[in-house]
JSON list of C-alpha atoms in Angstrom, two decimals:
[
{"chain": "A", "resi": 1, "resn": "ARG", "atom": "CA", "xyz": [6.38, -31.31, 44.50]},
{"chain": "A", "resi": 2, "resn": "LEU", "atom": "CA", "xyz": [2.98, -31.10, 42.95]},
{"chain": "A", "resi": 3, "resn": "PRO", "atom": "CA", "xyz": [2.50, -32.41, 39.43]},
{"chain": "A", "resi": 4, "resn": "GLY", "atom": "CA", "xyz": [2.12, -29.67, 36.84]},
{"chain": "A", "resi": 5, "resn": "VAL", "atom": "CA", "xyz": [3.51, -26.93, 39.11]},
{"chain": "A", "resi": 6, "resn": "GLU", "atom": "CA", "xyz": [6.83, -25.42, 38.12]},
{"chain": "A", "resi": 7, "resn": "ASP", "atom": "CA", "xyz": [9.42, -24.22, 40.58]},
{"chain": "A", "resi": 8, "resn": "VAL", "atom": "CA", "xyz": [9.33, -20.45, 40.83]},
{"chain": "A", "resi": 9, "resn": "ASP", "atom": "CA", "xyz": [12.09, -18.47, 42.46]},
{"chain": "A", "resi": 10, "resn": "VAL", "atom": "CA", "xyz": [10.23, -15.79, 44.37]},
{"chain": "A", "resi": 11, "resn": "ALA", "atom": "CA", "xyz": [13.46, -14.02, 45.30]},
{"chain": "A", "resi": 12, "resn": "ALA", "atom": "CA", "xyz": [14.48, -13.41, 41.68]},
{"chain": "A", "resi": 13, "resn": "PRO", "atom": "CA", "xyz": [13.32, -10.10, 40.23]},
{"chain": "A", "resi": 14, "resn": "PRO", "atom": "CA", "xyz": [11.05, -10.31, 37.20]},
{"chain": "A", "resi": 15, "resn": "ALA", "atom": "CA", "xyz": [12.85, -10.15, 33.87]},
{"chain": "A", "resi": 16, "resn": "GLU", "atom": "CA", "xyz": [13.05, -6.61, 32.54]},
{"chain": "A", "resi": 17, "resn": "PRO", "atom": "CA", "xyz": [11.51, -6.23, 29.08]},
{"chain": "A", "resi": 18, "resn": "ALA", "atom": "CA", "xyz": [14.00, -5.35, 26.36]},
{"chain": "A", "resi": 19, "resn": "ALA", "atom": "CA", "xyz": [12.01, -2.27, 25.32]},
{"chain": "A", "resi": 20, "resn": "GLN", "atom": "CA", "xyz": [12.11, -0.87, 28.83]},
{"chain": "A", "resi": 21, "resn": "ARG", "atom": "CA", "xyz": [15.85, -1.49, 29.06]},
{"chain": "A", "resi": 22, "resn": "ALA", "atom": "CA", "xyz": [16.42, 0.17, 25.67]},
{"chain": "A", "resi": 23, "resn": "ARG", "atom": "CA", "xyz": [14.37, 3.20, 26.74]},
{"chain": "A", "resi": 24, "resn": "ARG", "atom": "CA", "xyz": [16.46, 3.53, 29.89]},
{"chain": "A", "resi": 25, "resn": "VAL", "atom": "CA", "xyz": [19.65, 3.47, 27.79]},
{"chain": "A", "resi": 26, "resn": "ASP", "atom": "CA", "xyz": [18.23, 6.18, 25.49]},
{"chain": "A", "resi": 27, "resn": "VAL", "atom": "CA", "xyz": [17.42, 8.39, 28.49]},
{"chain": "A", "resi": 28, "resn": "PHE", "atom": "CA", "xyz": [20.88, 7.78, 29.95]},
{"chain": "A", "resi": 29, "resn": "VAL", "atom": "CA", "xyz": [22.60, 8.73, 26.67]},
{"chain": "A", "resi": 30, "resn": "ALA", "atom": "CA", "xyz": [20.51, 11.90, 26.24]},
{"chain": "A", "resi": 31, "resn": "LEU", "atom": "CA", "xyz": [20.88, 12.93, 29.87]},
{"chain": "A", "resi": 32, "resn": "GLY", "atom": "CA", "xyz": [24.60, 12.19, 29.90]},
{"chain": "A", "resi": 33, "resn": "THR", "atom": "CA", "xyz": [25.12, 14.26, 26.76]},
{"chain": "A", "resi": 34, "resn": "ALA", "atom": "CA", "xyz": [23.16, 17.17, 28.23]},
{"chain": "A", "resi": 35, "resn": "VAL", "atom": "CA", "xyz": [25.04, 17.05, 31.53]},
{"chain": "A", "resi": 36, "resn": "VAL", "atom": "CA", "xyz": [28.48, 16.93, 29.88]},
{"chain": "A", "resi": 37, "resn": "ALA", "atom": "CA", "xyz": [27.58, 19.77, 27.48]},
{"chain": "A", "resi": 38, "resn": "LEU", "atom": "CA", "xyz": [26.21, 22.02, 30.25]},
{"chain": "A", "resi": 39, "resn": "VAL", "atom": "CA", "xyz": [29.12, 21.29, 32.59]},
{"chain": "A", "resi": 40, "resn": "LEU", "atom": "CA", "xyz": [31.51, 22.27, 29.81]},
{"chain": "A", "resi": 41, "resn": "LEU", "atom": "CA", "xyz": [29.43, 25.37, 29.05]},
{"chain": "A", "resi": 42, "resn": "LEU", "atom": "CA", "xyz": [29.65, 26.45, 32.68]},
{"chain": "A", "resi": 43, "resn": "GLY", "atom": "CA", "xyz": [33.17, 25.20, 33.37]},
{"chain": "A", "resi": 44, "resn": "LEU", "atom": "CA", "xyz": [35.33, 26.12, 30.40]},
{"chain": "A", "resi": 45, "resn": "PRO", "atom": "CA", "xyz": [35.40, 29.92, 30.88]},
{"chain": "A", "resi": 46, "resn": "PRO", "atom": "CA", "xyz": [36.43, 29.76, 34.58]},
{"chain": "A", "resi": 47, "resn": "LEU", "atom": "CA", "xyz": [39.02, 27.09, 33.81]},
{"chain": "A", "resi": 48, "resn": "ASP", "atom": "CA", "xyz": [40.49, 29.31, 31.09]},
{"chain": "A", "resi": 49, "resn": "ALA", "atom": "CA", "xyz": [40.57, 32.26, 33.47]},
{"chain": "A", "resi": 50, "resn": "LEU", "atom": "CA", "xyz": [42.54, 30.19, 36.02]},
{"chain": "A", "resi": 51, "resn": "GLU", "atom": "CA", "xyz": [45.47, 29.83, 33.63]},
{"chain": "A", "resi": 52, "resn": "PRO", "atom": "CA", "xyz": [48.49, 31.15, 35.63]},
{"chain": "A", "resi": 53, "resn": "ASP", "atom": "CA", "xyz": [49.98, 32.96, 32.62]},
{"chain": "A", "resi": 54, "resn": "GLY", "atom": "CA", "xyz": [46.69, 34.63, 31.80]},
{"chain": "A", "resi": 55, "resn": "PRO", "atom": "CA", "xyz": [43.81, 33.18, 29.83]},
{"chain": "A", "resi": 56, "resn": "ALA", "atom": "CA", "xyz": [45.38, 30.88, 27.25]},
{"chain": "A", "resi": 57, "resn": "LEU", "atom": "CA", "xyz": [42.39, 30.85, 24.97]},
{"chain": "A", "resi": 58, "resn": "ALA", "atom": "CA", "xyz": [41.35, 34.44, 25.68]},
{"chain": "A", "resi": 59, "resn": "MET", "atom": "CA", "xyz": [37.78, 33.25, 25.44]},
{"chain": "A", "resi": 60, "resn": "ARG", "atom": "CA", "xyz": [35.17, 35.87, 24.76]},
{"chain": "A", "resi": 61, "resn": "VAL", "atom": "CA", "xyz": [32.04, 34.25, 26.10]},
{"chain": "A", "resi": 62, "resn": "PRO", "atom": "CA", "xyz": [28.73, 35.62, 27.24]},
{"chain": "A", "resi": 63, "resn": "ALA", "atom": "CA", "xyz": [28.14, 35.77, 30.96]},
{"chain": "A", "resi": 64, "resn": "PRO", "atom": "CA", "xyz": [26.09, 32.86, 32.30]},
{"chain": "A", "resi": 65, "resn": "PHE", "atom": "CA", "xyz": [22.33, 33.28, 32.06]},
{"chain": "A", "resi": 66, "resn": "THR", "atom": "CA", "xyz": [22.48, 36.14, 29.55]},
{"chain": "A", "resi": 67, "resn": "LEU", "atom": "CA", "xyz": [20.40, 35.85, 26.39]},
{"chain": "A", "resi": 68, "resn": "ALA", "atom": "CA", "xyz": [23.24, 34.49, 24.22]},
{"chain": "A", "resi": 69, "resn": "TRP", "atom": "CA", "xyz": [24.32, 32.02, 26.92]},
{"chain": "A", "resi": 70, "resn": "ASN", "atom": "CA", "xyz": [20.72, 30.86, 27.43]},
{"chain": "A", "resi": 71, "resn": "LEU", "atom": "CA", "xyz": [20.24, 30.37, 23.68]},
{"chain": "A", "resi": 72, "resn": "LEU", "atom": "CA", "xyz": [23.36, 28.22, 23.50]},
{"chain": "A", "resi": 73, "resn": "ALA", "atom": "CA", "xyz": [22.28, 26.23, 26.58]},
{"chain": "A", "resi": 74, "resn": "LEU", "atom": "CA", "xyz": [18.79, 25.74, 25.14]},
{"chain": "A", "resi": 75, "resn": "GLY", "atom": "CA", "xyz": [20.31, 24.62, 21.83]},
{"chain": "A", "resi": 76, "resn": "LEU", "atom": "CA", "xyz": [22.47, 22.06, 23.65]},
{"chain": "A", "resi": 77, "resn": "LEU", "atom": "CA", "xyz": [19.46, 20.85, 25.65]},
{"chain": "A", "resi": 78, "resn": "ALA", "atom": "CA", "xyz": [17.31, 20.59, 22.51]},
{"chain": "A", "resi": 79, "resn": "GLN", "atom": "CA", "xyz": [20.05, 18.61, 20.75]},
{"chain": "A", "resi": 80, "resn": "SER", "atom": "CA", "xyz": [20.36, 16.28, 23.73]},
{"chain": "A", "resi": 81, "resn": "ALA", "atom": "CA", "xyz": [16.58, 15.84, 23.98]},
{"chain": "A", "resi": 82, "resn": "ALA", "atom": "CA", "xyz": [16.43, 14.90, 20.31]},
{"chain": "A", "resi": 83, "resn": "LEU", "atom": "CA", "xyz": [18.74, 11.99, 21.09]},
{"chain": "A", "resi": 84, "resn": "LEU", "atom": "CA", "xyz": [15.77, 10.33, 22.83]},
{"chain": "A", "resi": 85, "resn": "ALA", "atom": "CA", "xyz": [14.31, 9.52, 19.41]},
{"chain": "A", "resi": 86, "resn": "ALA", "atom": "CA", "xyz": [17.57, 8.22, 17.91]},
{"chain": "A", "resi": 87, "resn": "ARG", "atom": "CA", "xyz": [16.54, 4.58, 18.25]},
{"chain": "A", "resi": 88, "resn": "ARG", "atom": "CA", "xyz": [13.35, 5.06, 16.22]},
{"chain": "A", "resi": 89, "resn": "ALA", "atom": "CA", "xyz": [14.65, 7.51, 13.59]},
{"chain": "A", "resi": 90, "resn": "PRO", "atom": "CA", "xyz": [18.46, 7.73, 13.70]},
{"chain": "A", "resi": 91, "resn": "ARG", "atom": "CA", "xyz": [18.92, 9.51, 10.36]},
{"chain": "A", "resi": 92, "resn": "THR", "atom": "CA", "xyz": [16.23, 12.12, 11.02]},
{"chain": "A", "resi": 93, "resn": "VAL", "atom": "CA", "xyz": [17.55, 12.76, 14.51]},
{"chain": "A", "resi": 94, "resn": "LEU", "atom": "CA", "xyz": [21.07, 13.25, 13.14]},
{"chain": "A", "resi": 95, "resn": "ILE", "atom": "CA", "xyz": [19.84, 15.87, 10.67]},
{"chain": "A", "resi": 96, "resn": "VAL", "atom": "CA", "xyz": [17.80, 17.68, 13.34]},
{"chain": "A", "resi": 97, "resn": "ILE", "atom": "CA", "xyz": [20.71, 17.69, 15.79]},
{"chain": "A", "resi": 98, "resn": "ALA", "atom": "CA", "xyz": [23.09, 18.97, 13.11]},
{"chain": "A", "resi": 99, "resn": "ALA", "atom": "CA", "xyz": [20.62, 21.70, 12.04]},
{"chain": "A", "resi": 100, "resn": "LEU", "atom": "CA", "xyz": [20.01, 23.16, 15.50]},
{"chain": "A", "resi": 101, "resn": "PRO", "atom": "CA", "xyz": [23.47, 24.80, 15.75]},
{"chain": "A", "resi": 102, "resn": "VAL", "atom": "CA", "xyz": [22.73, 26.77, 12.58]},
{"chain": "A", "resi": 103, "resn": "VAL", "atom": "CA", "xyz": [19.84, 28.43, 14.42]},
{"chain": "A", "resi": 104, "resn": "VAL", "atom": "CA", "xyz": [21.96, 28.97, 17.53]},
{"chain": "A", "resi": 105, "resn": "ALA", "atom": "CA", "xyz": [24.72, 30.55, 15.42]},
{"chain": "A", "resi": 106, "resn": "ALA", "atom": "CA", "xyz": [22.29, 32.97, 13.83]},
{"chain": "A", "resi": 107, "resn": "LEU", "atom": "CA", "xyz": [20.61, 33.94, 17.10]},
{"chain": "A", "resi": 108, "resn": "ALA", "atom": "CA", "xyz": [23.60, 33.99, 19.48]},
{"chain": "A", "resi": 109, "resn": "PRO", "atom": "CA", "xyz": [26.81, 34.97, 17.69]},
{"chain": "A", "resi": 110, "resn": "GLU", "atom": "CA", "xyz": [28.22, 36.26, 21.00]},
{"chain": "A", "resi": 111, "resn": "SER", "atom": "CA", "xyz": [28.69, 32.63, 22.05]},
{"chain": "A", "resi": 112, "resn": "SER", "atom": "CA", "xyz": [31.18, 31.97, 19.27]},
{"chain": "A", "resi": 113, "resn": "ASP", "atom": "CA", "xyz": [34.00, 30.75, 21.53]},
{"chain": "A", "resi": 114, "resn": "LEU", "atom": "CA", "xyz": [31.73, 28.10, 23.03]},
{"chain": "A", "resi": 115, "resn": "PHE", "atom": "CA", "xyz": [29.89, 27.25, 19.81]},
{"chain": "A", "resi": 116, "resn": "GLY", "atom": "CA", "xyz": [32.03, 24.15, 19.34]},
{"chain": "A", "resi": 117, "resn": "LEU", "atom": "CA", "xyz": [30.15, 22.52, 22.22]},
{"chain": "A", "resi": 118, "resn": "THR", "atom": "CA", "xyz": [27.24, 22.02, 19.81]},
{"chain": "A", "resi": 119, "resn": "ALA", "atom": "CA", "xyz": [29.37, 19.38, 18.09]},
{"chain": "A", "resi": 120, "resn": "LEU", "atom": "CA", "xyz": [29.13, 17.05, 21.11]},
{"chain": "A", "resi": 121, "resn": "PRO", "atom": "CA", "xyz": [25.49, 15.99, 20.53]},
{"chain": "A", "resi": 122, "resn": "VAL", "atom": "CA", "xyz": [26.23, 15.73, 16.80]},
{"chain": "A", "resi": 123, "resn": "VAL", "atom": "CA", "xyz": [29.04, 13.27, 17.48]},
{"chain": "A", "resi": 124, "resn": "VAL", "atom": "CA", "xyz": [26.79, 11.25, 19.80]},
{"chain": "A", "resi": 125, "resn": "ALA", "atom": "CA", "xyz": [24.06, 11.19, 17.12]},
{"chain": "A", "resi": 126, "resn": "VAL", "atom": "CA", "xyz": [26.57, 10.03, 14.48]},
{"chain": "A", "resi": 127, "resn": "VAL", "atom": "CA", "xyz": [27.69, 7.16, 16.73]},
{"chain": "A", "resi": 128, "resn": "LEU", "atom": "CA", "xyz": [24.09, 6.14, 17.48]},
{"chain": "A", "resi": 129, "resn": "ALA", "atom": "CA", "xyz": [23.16, 6.29, 13.79]},
{"chain": "A", "resi": 130, "resn": "ALA", "atom": "CA", "xyz": [26.25, 4.29, 12.79]},
{"chain": "A", "resi": 131, "resn": "LEU", "atom": "CA", "xyz": [25.28, 1.59, 15.28]},
{"chain": "A", "resi": 132, "resn": "ARG", "atom": "CA", "xyz": [21.76, 1.31, 13.89]},
{"chain": "A", "resi": 133, "resn": "VAL", "atom": "CA", "xyz": [21.92, 2.03, 10.15]},
{"chain": "A", "resi": 134, "resn": "PRO", "atom": "CA", "xyz": [24.12, 0.30, 7.54]},
{"chain": "A", "resi": 135, "resn": "LEU", "atom": "CA", "xyz": [26.72, 2.64, 6.07]},
{"chain": "A", "resi": 136, "resn": "ALA", "atom": "CA", "xyz": [25.30, 2.16, 2.57]},
{"chain": "A", "resi": 137, "resn": "ARG", "atom": "CA", "xyz": [22.07, 3.86, 3.75]},
{"chain": "A", "resi": 138, "resn": "LEU", "atom": "CA", "xyz": [23.72, 6.25, 6.22]},
{"chain": "A", "resi": 139, "resn": "TRP", "atom": "CA", "xyz": [26.30, 8.04, 4.09]},
{"chain": "A", "resi": 140, "resn": "PRO", "atom": "CA", "xyz": [23.89, 10.56, 2.45]},
{"chain": "A", "resi": 141, "resn": "THR", "atom": "CA", "xyz": [22.71, 11.56, 5.93]},
{"chain": "A", "resi": 142, "resn": "LEU", "atom": "CA", "xyz": [26.31, 11.96, 7.07]},
{"chain": "A", "resi": 143, "resn": "VAL", "atom": "CA", "xyz": [27.01, 14.25, 4.11]},
{"chain": "A", "resi": 144, "resn": "VAL", "atom": "CA", "xyz": [23.97, 16.41, 4.93]},
{"chain": "A", "resi": 145, "resn": "ALA", "atom": "CA", "xyz": [24.95, 16.51, 8.62]},
{"chain": "A", "resi": 146, "resn": "ALA", "atom": "CA", "xyz": [28.50, 17.56, 7.73]},
{"chain": "A", "resi": 147, "resn": "ALA", "atom": "CA", "xyz": [27.14, 20.29, 5.47]},
{"chain": "A", "resi": 148, "resn": "LEU", "atom": "CA", "xyz": [24.90, 21.52, 8.29]},
{"chain": "A", "resi": 149, "resn": "VAL", "atom": "CA", "xyz": [27.83, 21.61, 10.72]},
{"chain": "A", "resi": 150, "resn": "ALA", "atom": "CA", "xyz": [29.80, 23.64, 8.17]},
{"chain": "A", "resi": 151, "resn": "ALA", "atom": "CA", "xyz": [26.78, 25.87, 7.60]},
{"chain": "A", "resi": 152, "resn": "GLY", "atom": "CA", "xyz": [26.55, 26.55, 11.33]},
{"chain": "A", "resi": 153, "resn": "SER", "atom": "CA", "xyz": [30.18, 27.62, 11.40]},
{"chain": "A", "resi": 154, "resn": "ALA", "atom": "CA", "xyz": [29.71, 29.77, 8.28]},
{"chain": "A", "resi": 155, "resn": "VAL", "atom": "CA", "xyz": [26.61, 31.46, 9.72]},
{"chain": "A", "resi": 156, "resn": "LEU", "atom": "CA", "xyz": [28.46, 32.11, 12.97]},
{"chain": "A", "resi": 157, "resn": "ALA", "atom": "CA", "xyz": [31.42, 33.60, 11.11]},
{"chain": "A", "resi": 158, "resn": "ALA", "atom": "CA", "xyz": [29.15, 35.72, 8.94]},
{"chain": "A", "resi": 159, "resn": "VAL", "atom": "CA", "xyz": [27.02, 37.02, 11.80]},
{"chain": "A", "resi": 160, "resn": "ALA", "atom": "CA", "xyz": [29.81, 37.40, 14.38]},
{"chain": "A", "resi": 161, "resn": "GLY", "atom": "CA", "xyz": [32.25, 38.71, 11.80]},
{"chain": "A", "resi": 162, "resn": "GLY", "atom": "CA", "xyz": [29.92, 41.47, 10.74]},
{"chain": "A", "resi": 163, "resn": "ALA", "atom": "CA", "xyz": [28.82, 40.23, 7.34]},
{"chain": "A", "resi": 164, "resn": "GLY", "atom": "CA", "xyz": [25.97, 42.70, 7.57]},
{"chain": "A", "resi": 165, "resn": "ARG", "atom": "CA", "xyz": [28.51, 45.54, 7.70]},
{"chain": "A", "resi": 166, "resn": "GLY", "atom": "CA", "xyz": [30.74, 44.35, 4.91]},
{"chain": "A", "resi": 167, "resn": "ASP", "atom": "CA", "xyz": [31.57, 41.58, 2.50]},
{"chain": "A", "resi": 168, "resn": "VAL", "atom": "CA", "xyz": [30.38, 38.05, 3.38]},
{"chain": "A", "resi": 169, "resn": "SER", "atom": "CA", "xyz": [33.55, 36.49, 1.98]},
{"chain": "A", "resi": 170, "resn": "THR", "atom": "CA", "xyz": [35.59, 38.75, 4.25]},
{"chain": "A", "resi": 171, "resn": "ALA", "atom": "CA", "xyz": [33.57, 37.62, 7.27]},
{"chain": "A", "resi": 172, "resn": "LEU", "atom": "CA", "xyz": [33.90, 33.95, 6.31]},
{"chain": "A", "resi": 173, "resn": "THR", "atom": "CA", "xyz": [37.61, 34.01, 5.58]},
{"chain": "A", "resi": 174, "resn": "GLY", "atom": "CA", "xyz": [38.52, 36.45, 8.33]},
{"chain": "A", "resi": 175, "resn": "SER", "atom": "CA", "xyz": [40.64, 38.59, 5.99]}
]
């Protein structure tokens, strides 16, 4: 041993910086959310059609890669991509992710039976925000996000239900 020289383990990998590790987790969460959402988007209609007694849900979904299907897929991808910024701005990301389905509902009402898939990234964003922001500061954001989710459903019901051809309350209530 030489004086002043520390033992260095050359076989040990260098310590990974915490920021790099956190970034990898963010990418994994966003990518995982996107993959699950798209697999469900592609897989739910065929699974419903395989029901031996006939389609149980009688899903009316757009064919894959049509305009409405692509808009829903792009909305899911945009929501998942927004999750990449959840560590830096969790409340803003939650609002953005909750607002995107409102746009999808207005532009692609034909995807109404699969519209619920847009809730998956919202749930992930709520969990990420709850892990990073104290509830005392988070609750107003949760209220706005819940209102946006309800607005997306209302827009979908109004557009898909034919609110332009009749009464909006009829389209929203279905009666």
